[in-house]
CSV table of C-alpha atoms in Angstrom, one decimal:
chain,number,residue,atom,x,y,z
A,29,MET,CA,51.5,-36.1,-34.2
A,30,ARG,CA,49.0,-34.2,-32.1
A,31,HIS,CA,50.1,-35.9,-28.8
A,32,TRP,CA,53.7,-34.9,-29.5
A,33,LEU,CA,52.7,-31.2,-30.1
A,34,THR,CA,50.5,-31.2,-27.0
A,35,ALA,CA,53.3,-32.6,-24.9
A,36,PHE,CA,55.8,-30.1,-26.3
A,37,LEU,CA,53.5,-27.2,-25.6
A,38,ILE,CA,52.8,-28.3,-22.0
A,39,THR,CA,56.5,-28.8,-21.4
A,40,PHE,CA,57.3,-25.4,-22.9
A,41,ILE,CA,54.6,-23.6,-20.7
A,42,LEU,CA,55.8,-25.4,-17.6
A,43,ALA,CA,59.5,-24.5,-18.3
A,44,ALA,CA,58.6,-20.9,-19.0
A,45,GLY,CA,56.6,-20.7,-15.7
A,46,LEU,CA,59.4,-22.1,-13.7
A,47,THR,CA,62.0,-19.8,-15.1
A,48,ALA,CA,59.9,-16.6,-14.9
A,49,CYS,CA,61.4,-13.7,-13.1
A,50,ASP,CA,60.2,-12.7,-9.6
A,51,GLU,CA,58.9,-9.2,-10.5
A,52,SER,CA,58.8,-8.3,-6.8
A,53,LEU,CA,62.6,-8.8,-6.3
A,54,ALA,CA,64.4,-5.5,-6.4
A,55,TYR,CA,67.8,-6.6,-5.2
A,56,SER,CA,69.6,-9.7,-4.0
A,57,HIS,CA,73.3,-10.0,-3.3
A,58,TYR,CA,75.7,-11.9,-1.1
A,59,GLU,CA,79.2,-11.0,0.1
A,60,HIS,CA,81.6,-13.7,1.0
A,61,THR,CA,83.4,-13.8,4.3
A,62,GLN,CA,86.6,-15.6,5.3
A,63,LEU,CA,85.5,-19.1,6.5
A,64,ALA,CA,88.6,-19.1,8.8
A,65,GLY,CA,87.0,-16.1,10.6
A,66,TRP,CA,85.0,-13.0,10.0
A,67,GLU,CA,86.7,-10.3,12.0
A,68,LYS,CA,84.7,-7.8,14.0
A,69,SER,CA,86.3,-4.9,12.2
A,70,ASP,CA,85.4,-6.3,8.7
A,71,THR,CA,82.3,-4.4,7.6
A,72,LEU,CA,80.4,-5.8,4.6
A,73,PHE,CA,79.0,-3.2,2.2
A,74,PHE,CA,75.9,-3.5,-0.1
A,75,ASP,CA,74.8,-0.8,-2.5
A,76,THR,CA,71.5,-1.3,-4.3
A,77,PRO,CA,70.7,0.2,-7.7
A,78,ARG,CA,68.1,2.9,-7.9
A,79,MET,CA,64.5,1.6,-7.3
A,80,LYS,CA,62.3,1.5,-10.4
A,81,ASN,CA,59.1,2.0,-8.5
A,82,ASP,CA,57.7,3.8,-5.4
A,83,GLY,CA,56.4,1.4,-2.8
A,84,ARG,CA,56.8,-0.6,0.4
A,85,TYR,CA,59.7,-3.0,0.4
A,86,ARG,CA,60.7,-5.9,2.6
A,87,VAL,CA,64.4,-6.1,3.5
A,88,GLU,CA,65.8,-9.6,4.5
A,89,LEU,CA,69.1,-10.8,5.7
A,90,GLY,CA,70.5,-13.9,4.1
A,91,LEU,CA,73.1,-16.0,6.0
A,92,ARG,CA,75.1,-19.1,5.1
A,93,THR,CA,77.1,-20.9,7.7
A,94,THR,CA,79.1,-24.1,8.0
A,95,GLY,CA,79.1,-26.6,10.9
A,96,ASP,CA,82.2,-24.7,12.2
A,97,PHE,CA,80.1,-21.8,13.5
A,98,PRO,CA,80.4,-22.3,17.3
A,99,PHE,CA,77.3,-20.4,18.5
A,100,THR,CA,73.5,-20.9,18.4
A,101,SER,CA,72.8,-17.3,17.4
A,102,LEU,CA,74.5,-14.5,15.6
A,103,SER,CA,74.2,-10.8,16.5
A,104,LEU,CA,74.6,-8.2,13.7
A,105,ASN,CA,74.7,-4.5,13.5
A,106,ILE,CA,73.1,-3.3,10.3
A,107,GLU,CA,73.2,0.3,9.1
A,108,GLN,CA,70.8,1.3,6.4
A,109,HIS,CA,71.3,4.6,4.5
A,110,ILE,CA,68.7,5.8,1.9
A,111,LEU,CA,69.8,8.1,-0.8
A,112,PRO,CA,69.1,10.8,-1.9
A,113,ALA,CA,66.9,11.4,1.2
A,114,ASN,CA,70.1,11.0,3.3
A,115,THR,CA,68.3,9.1,6.0
A,116,THR,CA,70.0,6.5,8.2
A,117,LYS,CA,68.6,3.8,10.4
A,118,ASN,CA,70.4,1.3,12.5
A,119,TYR,CA,69.2,-2.2,13.3
A,120,LYS,CA,70.5,-4.8,15.8
A,121,VAL,CA,69.5,-8.2,14.5
A,122,THR,CA,69.8,-11.4,16.5
A,123,CYS,CA,69.8,-14.4,14.2
A,124,ARG,CA,68.7,-17.5,16.0
A,125,LEU,CA,70.3,-20.4,14.2
A,126,MET,CA,69.4,-23.4,16.4
A,127,GLU,CA,66.3,-24.8,17.9
A,128,ASP,CA,66.2,-25.5,21.7
A,129,ASN,CA,66.7,-29.2,20.9
A,130,GLY,CA,70.0,-28.5,19.1
A,131,LEU,CA,68.7,-28.8,15.5
A,132,THR,CA,69.6,-26.2,12.9
A,133,ARG,CA,66.8,-23.8,11.8
A,134,GLY,CA,68.6,-23.5,8.4
A,135,GLN,CA,68.2,-25.4,5.2
A,136,GLY,CA,71.1,-27.5,3.9
A,137,VAL,CA,73.6,-30.2,4.7
A,138,SER,CA,77.2,-28.9,5.0
A,139,ILE,CA,76.3,-25.2,4.3
A,140,TYR,CA,73.2,-24.0,6.0
A,141,GLN,CA,71.0,-21.2,4.5
A,142,PHE,CA,69.0,-18.9,6.7
A,143,ALA,CA,66.8,-15.9,6.0
A,144,PHE,CA,65.8,-13.3,8.6
A,145,PRO,CA,63.5,-10.3,8.1
A,146,ILE,CA,65.1,-6.9,8.9
A,147,ALA,CA,62.4,-4.3,8.2
A,148,ASP,CA,59.8,-3.0,5.8
A,149,ILE,CA,60.8,0.3,4.3
A,150,ASP,CA,59.1,2.9,2.1
A,151,LEU,CA,61.2,3.8,-1.0
A,152,GLN,CA,60.6,6.3,-3.8
A,153,GLU,CA,61.4,5.8,-7.5
A,154,GLY,CA,65.1,6.6,-7.9
A,155,ASP,CA,66.0,5.8,-4.2
A,156,SER,CA,69.0,3.6,-3.6
A,157,VAL,CA,70.0,2.0,-0.3
A,158,GLN,CA,73.4,1.4,1.2
A,159,PHE,CA,73.8,-1.3,3.9
A,160,ARG,CA,76.8,-1.8,6.2
A,161,ILE,CA,76.9,-5.0,8.2
A,162,ARG,CA,79.3,-6.1,10.9
A,163,HIS,CA,79.0,-8.8,13.6
A,164,ASP,CA,78.4,-7.8,17.2
A,165,MET,CA,79.7,-10.9,19.0
A,166,LYS,CA,82.1,-10.9,22.0
A,167,ARG,CA,84.5,-13.0,20.0
A,168,GLU,CA,86.7,-10.9,17.7
A,169,ILE,CA,86.9,-13.5,14.9
A,170,LEU,CA,83.9,-15.8,14.0
A,171,PRO,CA,84.6,-19.0,12.1
A,172,GLY,CA,82.0,-20.7,10.0
A,173,ILE,CA,80.2,-17.7,8.4
A,174,ALA,CA,80.3,-18.3,4.7
A,175,ASP,CA,78.2,-15.5,3.2
A,176,ILE,CA,76.0,-12.6,4.3
A,177,GLY,CA,73.4,-11.2,1.9
A,178,ILE,CA,70.7,-8.6,1.5
A,179,LYS,CA,67.4,-9.2,-0.4
A,180,ILE,CA,64.9,-6.4,-1.1
A,181,SER,CA,61.4,-7.3,-2.4
A,182,ARG,CA,58.5,-5.1,-3.2
A,183,LYS,CA,55.5,-5.9,-1.0
């Protein structure tokens, strides 16, 4: 009987540890784009809830592509607007998707997942952040971009 109880408790503790929340994660959200083509004029919008704590936060871009994406990198324009301070900052991010040898830098098989750091920002309790993202490629319509996301974690 004791072995059963011990095994149950170990299993319970491991399961609880694996499902614990990441307390540093403040925001994570993806927006879907049309796989047939993300148009240059299609801006993606992200609005975070108000921050619960003051602090330094890391902002990352998430990207999911298919094998239909025809380029080795992706250029994005990202506008960050912090409220209520009413401050705006613009970033131009170049996402390198392939190694020099032609292998993908992403994780996955048919959908490839990438993460790219954007910036570290200081936020106050009650601040919210709005992001606007659009691609900055010469081609008007980009096939093979499945999702674009924003992740904000407290450092």
